[in-house]
């Protein structure tokens, strides 16, 4: 039986934030980014990134789900029957996502209303399950937790970057729909920081400008992510696959 | 490989544990969630008369929203012949379910807001189809039952930045203020959402570029939805207007 195999390795004291642990957090941010390098989680990256605020909420939710799913999977890793491990992982993820959903419903119903479809989509986010299979099933709980958090952050970073471009150039605003209030940057009336219809001042330089409707559509996210991958690989040639 | 017994036991334990945790959480939050949902829906109704509220809907806290509903709003439910149904509150009418019924069997929620100055505002609920899924809204009429005071819209799955602008862009709903659903001769015109910009500001508003289907859906929803209320409005309009 599985638990017989329980690691009997002598407990080498692992530092809480040693070099390895820090690497687990920082690696997914750039060198091993789940979106641009592993090309996982693309589906949700296309769907939710038209505005910054929902992307931020989703990112926080993914960091939470990914971190704790890794932690729980790692705690159970020697007891999970191998033949049903995928199902077990899925149950863990789905439970955590339901917790997120209930919490949002309880704390901020309008945000829940706005994001309800997308929150459910976290269950199918390939990054979470990918990390459970690739890392948490074979590593200790603390490291798995950090790995989960790191990958959630790496995913969130790209999400926010894409959303920043899409909202700014698609709608001329930032943080629309957030409790911070919409931050109107460039557009055709006086509410905006740069008023493209203004008679004088900096706005007149932008009189040619109008919002790009393509940015609002999911296809724009695909172009943006493609461009990010291109930029990242030209900056860091070691990331290019030679095949 | 593990023995089948262990797998079954593991699955069972996991299922029970997860089910217990989640149902515990669900029941723990249920009451508050019901209040949240109620307030959310009531805010949507109130935002149709936002311009006539002392405090704007966004600045009201939850208790104040419920307070306005308790003190100043009369809830009426109508059938399609314009008769008032006794003992039902408008907030209990589920518009999504009503839309699935045959037209003749539907119930119509009507909220009557009694403003401080003695004015009444009539808030109607409408529901229709956008591009991807259903859209709905509330539209408030003045006492003349023709002039629009305001409107609010929501949707299930319109494209963010395009169709979703009916909700996200306050400027869209703001255009409805001051429009009329009847022309000077008393003919029902509703309010048309015109692609490329409204020509006649009393009966039309601007569409949304890139979201023609959603905008057309709004126009159609208003035309059909407001018409449903006319039998009732004809009854409450003063009988003297009926020409011999």
Coordinates of C-alpha atoms in Angstrom, one line a residue:
Chain A
X1 CA 0.0 0.0 0.0
X2 CA 1.0 3.5 -0.7
X3 CA 1.6 4.8 2.8
X4 CA 4.3 2.2 3.4
X5 CA 6.4 4.1 0.9
X6 CA 6.1 7.2 3.0
X7 CA 9.4 9.1 2.8
X8 CA 11.6 7.9 5.6
X9 CA 14.3 10.3 4.6
X10 CA 15.9 11.9 7.6
X11 CA 14.4 15.4 8.1
X12 CA 17.1 17.6 6.7
X13 CA 16.2 21.0 8.0
X14 CA 15.1 23.1 5.1
X15 CA 15.2 26.8 5.5
X16 CA 11.9 28.7 5.0
X17 CA 13.3 31.1 2.4
X18 CA 16.6 29.6 1.2
X19 CA 18.0 30.0 -2.2
X20 CA 15.9 27.2 -3.6
X21 CA 12.7 28.5 -2.0
X22 CA 13.2 31.9 -3.4
X23 CA 13.9 30.5 -6.8
X24 CA 10.5 28.6 -6.7
X25 CA 8.8 32.0 -6.4
X26 CA 10.9 34.0 -8.9
X27 CA 11.4 31.4 -11.6
X28 CA 7.8 31.4 -12.8
X29 CA 7.8 35.1 -12.9
X30 CA 10.2 35.2 -15.8
X31 CA 12.4 32.2 -16.7
X32 CA 9.7 29.7 -16.5
X33 CA 6.6 31.8 -16.8
X34 CA 3.5 29.5 -17.1
X35 CA 2.0 31.6 -19.9
X36 CA 4.9 32.7 -22.0
X37 CA 7.2 29.8 -21.6
X38 CA 5.0 26.8 -20.7
X39 CA 2.2 28.3 -22.7
X40 CA -0.4 27.1 -20.2
X41 CA -3.6 28.9 -19.1
X42 CA -4.0 30.6 -22.4
X43 CA -7.7 30.1 -22.6
X44 CA -8.4 32.2 -19.5
X45 CA -5.7 34.7 -20.4
X46 CA -7.6 35.5 -23.6
X47 CA -11.1 35.5 -22.0
X48 CA -10.7 37.7 -18.9
X49 CA -8.1 40.3 -19.8
X50 CA -10.2 42.9 -21.5
X51 CA -10.3 44.9 -18.2
X52 CA -7.7 45.3 -15.5
X53 CA -9.9 44.9 -12.5
X54 CA -11.4 41.5 -13.3
X55 CA -7.9 40.3 -14.3
X56 CA -6.6 41.4 -10.9
X57 CA -9.4 39.5 -9.0
X58 CA -8.8 36.4 -11.1
X59 CA -5.1 36.6 -10.5
X60 CA -5.5 36.8 -6.8
X61 CA -7.9 33.9 -6.9
X62 CA -5.5 31.8 -9.0
X63 CA -2.6 32.5 -6.6
X64 CA -4.8 31.3 -3.7
X65 CA -6.1 28.2 -5.5
X66 CA -2.7 27.3 -7.0
X67 CA -0.9 27.8 -3.7
X68 CA -3.3 25.8 -1.5
X69 CA -4.1 23.1 -4.1
X70 CA -0.3 22.5 -4.2
X71 CA -0.1 22.5 -0.4
X72 CA -3.0 20.0 0.1
X73 CA -1.9 17.8 -2.8
X74 CA 1.6 17.6 -1.4
X75 CA 0.4 16.8 2.1
X76 CA -1.6 13.9 0.7
X77 CA 0.9 12.9 -2.0
X78 CA 1.9 9.6 -0.4
X79 CA -1.7 8.6 0.3
X80 CA -3.4 9.5 -2.9
X81 CA -4.0 6.3 -4.9
X82 CA -2.0 6.6 -8.1
X83 CA -4.8 5.4 -10.3
X84 CA -7.2 8.1 -9.3
X85 CA -4.7 10.9 -8.6
X86 CA -6.1 13.2 -11.4
X87 CA -9.6 13.0 -10.0
X88 CA -8.3 13.7 -6.5
X89 CA -6.4 16.8 -7.8
X90 CA -9.5 18.0 -9.6
X91 CA -11.6 17.6 -6.5
X92 CA -9.1 19.6 -4.5
X93 CA -9.0 22.4 -7.1
X94 CA -12.8 22.4 -7.5
X95 CA -13.3 22.6 -3.7
X96 CA -10.9 25.6 -3.5
X97 CA -12.6 27.4 -6.4
X98 CA -16.0 26.9 -4.7
X99 CA -14.5 28.4 -1.6
X100 CA -13.4 31.4 -3.6
X101 CA -16.8 31.7 -5.2
X102 CA -18.6 31.5 -1.9
X103 CA -16.3 34.0 -0.3
X104 CA -16.8 36.5 -3.1
X105 CA -20.6 36.0 -2.9
X106 CA -20.4 36.7 0.8
X107 CA -18.0 39.7 0.7
X108 CA -18.7 41.4 -2.6
X109 CA -21.7 40.3 -4.5
X110 CA -21.3 42.8 -7.4
X111 CA -17.8 41.5 -8.1
X112 CA -19.1 38.0 -7.9
X113 CA -21.8 38.9 -10.4
X114 CA -19.3 40.4 -12.7
X115 CA -16.9 37.5 -12.6
X116 CA -19.0 34.4 -11.8
X117 CA -18.3 32.7 -15.2
X118 CA -14.6 33.3 -15.0
X119 CA -14.2 32.1 -11.4
X120 CA -15.6 28.7 -12.4
X121 CA -13.1 28.7 -15.3
X122 CA -10.2 28.5 -12.8
X123 CA -11.0 24.8 -12.4
X124 CA -10.1 24.2 -16.0
X125 CA -7.0 26.4 -15.8
X126 CA -4.2 24.1 -16.9
X127 CA -1.6 25.8 -14.8
X128 CA -3.1 24.7 -11.5
X129 CA -3.3 21.0 -12.4
X130 CA 0.0 21.1 -14.3
X131 CA 1.8 22.2 -11.1
X132 CA 0.1 19.6 -9.0
X133 CA 1.1 16.9 -11.4
X134 CA 4.6 18.2 -12.1
X135 CA 5.6 19.5 -8.7
X136 CA 3.3 19.0 -5.7
X137 CA 3.0 15.2 -6.2
X138 CA 6.8 14.9 -5.8
X139 CA 7.8 17.6 -3.3
X140 CA 7.4 18.6 0.3
X141 CA 4.4 20.8 1.3
X142 CA 6.2 24.0 1.9
X143 CA 8.1 24.0 -1.3
X144 CA 5.0 22.9 -3.2
X145 CA 3.1 25.8 -1.6
X146 CA 5.8 28.3 -2.8
X147 CA 5.8 26.8 -6.2
X148 CA 2.0 27.2 -6.5
X149 CA 2.2 30.8 -5.3
X150 CA 5.0 31.5 -7.7
X151 CA 3.2 30.1 -10.7
X152 CA 0.0 31.9 -9.7
X153 CA 2.0 35.2 -9.6
X154 CA 3.7 34.5 -12.9
X155 CA 0.3 33.9 -14.5
X156 CA -1.2 37.0 -12.8
X157 CA 1.7 39.2 -14.0
X158 CA 1.1 38.4 -17.6
X159 CA -2.6 38.7 -17.2
X160 CA -2.3 42.2 -15.7
X161 CA 0.2 43.2 -18.4
X162 CA -2.2 42.1 -21.2
X163 CA -5.2 43.7 -19.5
X164 CA -3.3 47.0 -19.1
X165 CA -2.7 47.2 -22.8
X166 CA -6.2 46.0 -23.7
X167 CA -8.1 48.3 -21.4
X168 CA -5.9 51.4 -22.1
X169 CA -6.0 51.1 -25.9
X170 CA -9.5 49.5 -26.1
X171 CA -11.4 51.7 -23.7
X172 CA -9.0 54.5 -22.9
X173 CA -9.5 53.8 -19.2
X174 CA -7.9 51.7 -16.4
X175 CA -9.6 50.0 -13.4
X176 CA -13.1 50.3 -14.8
X177 CA -15.6 48.6 -12.5
X178 CA -13.3 48.5 -9.5
X179 CA -14.0 50.0 -6.1
X180 CA -11.1 52.4 -6.8
X181 CA -13.3 54.0 -9.5
X182 CA -12.6 54.1 -13.2
X183 CA -9.5 55.9 -14.1
X184 CA -10.2 57.7 -17.4
X185 CA -7.0 58.3 -19.3
X186 CA -7.6 59.1 -23.0
X187 CA -10.9 59.7 -24.7
X188 CA -13.3 62.2 -26.2
X189 CA -14.7 64.1 -23.3
X190 CA -13.6 66.2 -20.4
X191 CA -13.8 63.4 -17.9
X192 CA -10.6 62.0 -19.3
X193 CA -7.0 63.1 -18.4
X194 CA -6.2 63.5 -22.1
X195 CA -9.3 64.9 -23.7
X196 CA -9.0 64.2 -27.4
X197 CA -11.6 66.8 -28.3
X198 CA -10.0 69.5 -26.3
X199 CA -9.4 72.9 -28.0
X200 CA -6.0 73.4 -26.4
X201 CA -3.4 71.6 -24.4
X202 CA -2.0 68.2 -24.7
X203 CA -5.4 66.8 -25.9
X204 CA -5.1 68.5 -29.3
X205 CA -2.0 66.4 -30.1
X206 CA -4.2 63.4 -29.8
X207 CA -7.1 64.5 -31.9
X208 CA -6.4 61.7 -34.4
X209 CA -6.8 59.1 -31.7
X210 CA -9.7 56.8 -31.3
X211 CA -10.0 53.6 -29.2
X212 CA -9.0 50.4 -30.9
X213 CA -12.0 48.1 -30.9
X214 CA -9.8 45.1 -31.7
X215 CA -8.2 45.4 -28.3
X216 CA -11.6 44.7 -26.7
X217 CA -11.9 41.3 -28.5
X218 CA -10.1 38.1 -27.2
X219 CA -8.0 38.0 -30.4
X220 CA -6.0 41.1 -29.2
X221 CA -4.8 39.1 -26.2
X222 CA -3.5 36.4 -28.5
X223 CA -1.5 39.0 -30.4
X224 CA -0.2 40.6 -27.2
X225 CA 0.9 37.4 -25.6
X226 CA 2.6 36.5 -28.9
X227 CA 4.5 39.8 -28.8
X228 CA 5.4 39.2 -25.2
X229 CA 6.8 35.8 -26.0
X230 CA 8.8 37.3 -28.9
X231 CA 10.2 40.1 -26.7
X232 CA 11.1 37.8 -23.8
X233 CA 12.9 35.4 -26.1
X234 CA 14.9 38.1 -27.8
X235 CA 16.0 39.5 -24.5
X236 CA 16.9 36.1 -23.1
X237 CA 18.1 33.9 -25.9
X238 CA 18.6 30.9 -23.6
X239 CA 14.8 30.5 -23.4
X240 CA 14.6 29.8 -27.2
X241 CA 14.0 26.1 -27.9
X242 CA 16.5 24.8 -30.4
X243 CA 14.7 22.1 -32.1
Chain B
X1 CA -0.9 -0.6 -7.4
X2 CA -3.2 0.0 -4.4
X3 CA -5.9 -2.4 -3.5
X4 CA -9.4 -1.5 -4.7
X5 CA -10.6 -1.3 -1.1
X6 CA -8.1 1.4 -0.3
X7 CA -9.1 3.4 -3.4
X8 CA -12.8 3.2 -2.5
X9 CA -12.1 4.1 1.1
X10 CA -10.0 7.1 0.1
X11 CA -12.6 8.3 -2.4
X12 CA -15.3 8.0 0.2
X13 CA -13.4 9.8 2.9
X14 CA -12.4 12.6 0.5
X15 CA -16.0 13.0 -0.8
X16 CA -17.4 13.2 2.7
X17 CA -14.8 15.6 3.9
X18 CA -15.2 17.9 0.9
X19 CA -19.0 17.7 1.0
X20 CA -19.1 18.6 4.6
X21 CA -16.7 21.5 4.3
X22 CA -18.6 23.0 1.4
X23 CA -22.0 22.6 2.8
X24 CA -20.9 24.0 6.1
X25 CA -19.5 27.1 4.2
X26 CA -22.6 27.3 2.1
X27 CA -25.1 27.3 5.0
X28 CA -22.9 29.6 7.0
X29 CA -23.0 32.3 4.3
X30 CA -26.5 31.6 2.9
X31 CA -28.4 34.3 4.8
X32 CA -25.9 37.0 4.1
X33 CA -25.7 36.0 0.4
X34 CA -29.5 36.2 0.2
X35 CA -29.4 39.7 1.6
X36 CA -26.6 40.7 -0.8
X37 CA -28.6 39.4 -3.8
X38 CA -31.7 41.2 -2.7
X39 CA -29.8 44.5 -2.3
X40 CA -28.1 44.0 -5.6
X41 CA -31.4 43.6 -7.4
X42 CA -33.0 46.5 -5.6
X43 CA -30.0 48.8 -6.4
X44 CA -30.6 47.9 -10.1
X45 CA -34.3 49.0 -9.8
X46 CA -33.3 52.2 -7.9
X47 CA -30.6 53.2 -10.4
X48 CA -33.4 53.8 -13.0
X49 CA -34.6 56.7 -10.8
X50 CA -31.0 57.7 -9.8
X51 CA -31.5 61.3 -11.0
X52 CA -34.4 61.8 -8.6
X53 CA -32.8 60.3 -5.5
X54 CA -31.3 62.6 -2.8
X55 CA -28.3 60.3 -2.5
X56 CA -27.1 58.5 -5.6
X57 CA -27.5 54.7 -5.6
X58 CA -23.7 54.1 -5.5
X59 CA -23.5 56.1 -2.3
X60 CA -26.3 54.4 -0.5
X61 CA -25.4 51.7 1.9
X62 CA -27.3 48.4 2.0
X63 CA -29.7 49.4 4.9
X64 CA -30.6 52.7 3.1
X65 CA -31.4 50.8 -0.1
X66 CA -33.8 48.4 1.9
X67 CA -35.1 51.5 3.7
X68 CA -36.2 53.2 0.5
X69 CA -37.9 50.0 -0.6
X70 CA -39.7 49.7 2.7
X71 CA -40.9 53.3 2.9
X72 CA -41.2 54.8 -0.5
X73 CA -41.7 52.0 -3.0
X74 CA -45.0 50.3 -3.7
X75 CA -44.6 46.9 -5.3
X76 CA -47.3 45.8 -7.7
X77 CA -47.6 42.7 -9.8
X78 CA -49.8 42.8 -12.9
X79 CA -51.1 40.2 -15.3
X80 CA -51.1 40.8 -19.0
X81 CA -54.6 42.3 -19.0
X82 CA -53.4 45.0 -16.7
X83 CA -55.1 43.7 -13.6
X84 CA -53.3 43.9 -10.2
X85 CA -52.6 40.5 -8.7
X86 CA -53.2 40.6 -4.9
X87 CA -50.8 39.3 -2.4
X88 CA -47.7 39.2 -4.6
X89 CA -44.7 41.5 -4.3
X90 CA -42.9 42.7 -7.4
X91 CA -39.5 41.5 -6.1
X92 CA -40.8 38.0 -6.0
X93 CA -41.3 38.0 -9.8
X94 CA -38.4 36.2 -11.6
X95 CA -38.2 37.9 -15.0
X96 CA -36.1 35.1 -16.4
X97 CA -38.8 32.6 -15.6
X98 CA -41.6 34.9 -16.9
X99 CA -39.8 35.2 -20.2
X100 CA -40.0 31.5 -20.7
X101 CA -43.8 31.5 -20.2
X102 CA -46.3 32.1 -23.1
X103 CA -46.9 35.8 -23.4
X104 CA -50.5 35.7 -22.1
X105 CA -49.5 34.0 -18.8
X106 CA -46.7 36.4 -17.8
X107 CA -46.6 38.4 -14.6
X108 CA -45.2 42.0 -14.7
X109 CA -43.4 43.5 -11.8
X110 CA -44.1 47.3 -11.3
X111 CA -42.4 49.5 -8.7
X112 CA -44.0 52.7 -7.9
X113 CA -41.7 55.2 -6.2
X114 CA -43.4 57.9 -4.1
X115 CA -41.0 60.8 -4.2
X116 CA -40.9 63.3 -1.3
X117 CA -42.7 66.0 -3.2
X118 CA -45.8 63.8 -3.9
X119 CA -44.6 62.8 -7.4
X120 CA -44.9 59.2 -8.4
X121 CA -42.4 57.4 -10.7
X122 CA -43.2 54.1 -12.3
X123 CA -40.4 51.6 -12.7
X124 CA -40.9 48.9 -15.3
X125 CA -38.8 45.8 -15.7
X126 CA -38.0 44.5 -19.2
X127 CA -36.1 41.5 -20.5
X128 CA -34.9 40.5 -23.9
X129 CA -32.1 39.1 -26.0
X130 CA -28.7 40.5 -26.7
X131 CA -26.0 39.0 -28.9
X132 CA -24.9 36.1 -26.8
X133 CA -27.5 35.8 -24.0
X134 CA -30.2 37.6 -22.2
X135 CA -30.3 41.2 -21.4
X136 CA -32.6 43.0 -19.0
X137 CA -33.3 46.4 -17.6
X138 CA -35.4 48.7 -15.6
X139 CA -37.0 51.9 -17.0
X140 CA -38.6 54.6 -15.0
X141 CA -41.5 56.7 -16.2
X142 CA -42.8 60.0 -14.9
X143 CA -46.4 60.5 -13.8
X144 CA -47.5 61.3 -17.4
X145 CA -46.6 57.6 -18.2
X146 CA -44.7 58.7 -21.2
X147 CA -41.5 60.7 -20.2
X148 CA -38.6 58.5 -19.2
X149 CA -36.8 59.5 -16.0
X150 CA -34.0 57.0 -16.4
X151 CA -33.0 53.5 -17.2
X152 CA -30.5 50.8 -16.1
X153 CA -29.4 47.7 -18.0
X154 CA -27.6 44.5 -17.3
X155 CA -26.7 41.4 -19.2
X156 CA -25.6 37.9 -18.9
X157 CA -22.8 37.5 -21.3
X158 CA -22.3 40.4 -23.8
X159 CA -18.8 41.2 -25.0
X160 CA -16.9 43.4 -22.5
X161 CA -16.2 46.8 -24.1
X162 CA -18.8 46.3 -26.8
X163 CA -22.3 44.9 -25.9
X164 CA -21.5 45.1 -22.2
X165 CA -21.3 48.8 -22.5
X166 CA -25.1 48.9 -22.0
X167 CA -24.2 48.3 -18.4
X168 CA -20.6 49.4 -18.0
X169 CA -20.9 52.8 -19.7
X170 CA -23.2 55.0 -17.7
X171 CA -23.5 57.4 -20.7
X172 CA -25.6 54.8 -22.5
X173 CA -28.3 54.6 -19.9
X174 CA -28.1 58.4 -19.3
X175 CA -29.4 59.1 -22.8
X176 CA -32.8 57.8 -22.0
X177 CA -33.6 60.6 -19.5
X178 CA -36.1 62.9 -21.1
X179 CA -37.1 60.6 -24.0
X180 CA -40.8 59.8 -24.5
X181 CA -42.5 56.6 -25.3
X182 CA -45.5 58.2 -26.9
X183 CA -45.5 60.8 -29.7
X184 CA -47.6 64.0 -29.7
X185 CA -50.6 62.2 -31.1
X186 CA -50.5 59.6 -28.4
X187 CA -49.2 56.8 -30.6
X188 CA -46.9 54.3 -28.9
X189 CA -43.4 54.7 -30.3
X190 CA -41.2 53.3 -27.5
X191 CA -37.5 54.3 -27.6
X192 CA -35.5 53.2 -30.6
X193 CA -31.7 52.6 -30.3
X194 CA -30.4 53.9 -33.6
X195 CA -27.1 52.7 -35.1
X196 CA -25.0 55.6 -36.2
X197 CA -26.6 58.1 -33.8
X198 CA -30.1 59.2 -32.8
X199 CA -31.9 61.6 -35.1
X200 CA -34.9 62.4 -33.0
X201 CA -33.8 62.8 -29.4
X202 CA -37.3 62.5 -28.0
X203 CA -37.8 58.9 -29.2
X204 CA -34.3 57.7 -30.0
X205 CA -30.9 57.2 -28.4
X206 CA -27.5 56.4 -29.9
X207 CA -26.5 52.8 -30.4
X208 CA -23.1 51.5 -29.5
X209 CA -20.5 51.2 -32.3
X210 CA -19.4 47.6 -32.7
X211 CA -22.4 46.3 -30.8
X212 CA -25.3 46.6 -33.2
X213 CA -26.9 43.3 -32.2
X214 CA -27.0 44.2 -28.5
X215 CA -28.2 47.7 -29.2
X216 CA -31.0 46.4 -31.5
X217 CA -31.8 43.9 -28.7
X218 CA -32.2 46.8 -26.3
X219 CA -34.6 48.6 -28.7
X220 CA -36.6 45.5 -29.3
X221 CA -36.8 44.6 -25.5
X222 CA -38.0 48.1 -24.7
X223 CA -40.6 48.2 -27.5
X224 CA -42.1 44.8 -26.4
X225 CA -41.5 45.2 -22.7
X226 CA -43.0 48.6 -22.2
X227 CA -46.0 47.7 -24.3
X228 CA -46.9 44.9 -21.9
X229 CA -47.7 47.5 -19.2
X230 CA -50.0 49.6 -21.4
X231 CA -53.3 47.8 -20.4
X232 CA -52.6 48.8 -16.8
X233 CA -51.5 52.3 -17.6
X234 CA -54.7 52.8 -19.7
X235 CA -56.7 51.9 -16.7
X236 CA -55.0 54.3 -14.3
X237 CA -54.9 57.2 -16.7
X238 CA -57.8 59.6 -16.0
X239 CA -61.0 58.4 -17.7
X240 CA -61.6 61.9 -19.0
X241 CA -59.0 61.4 -21.6
X242 CA -61.2 58.8 -23.3
X243 CA -62.7 60.5 -26.3
X244 CA -66.4 60.0 -26.7

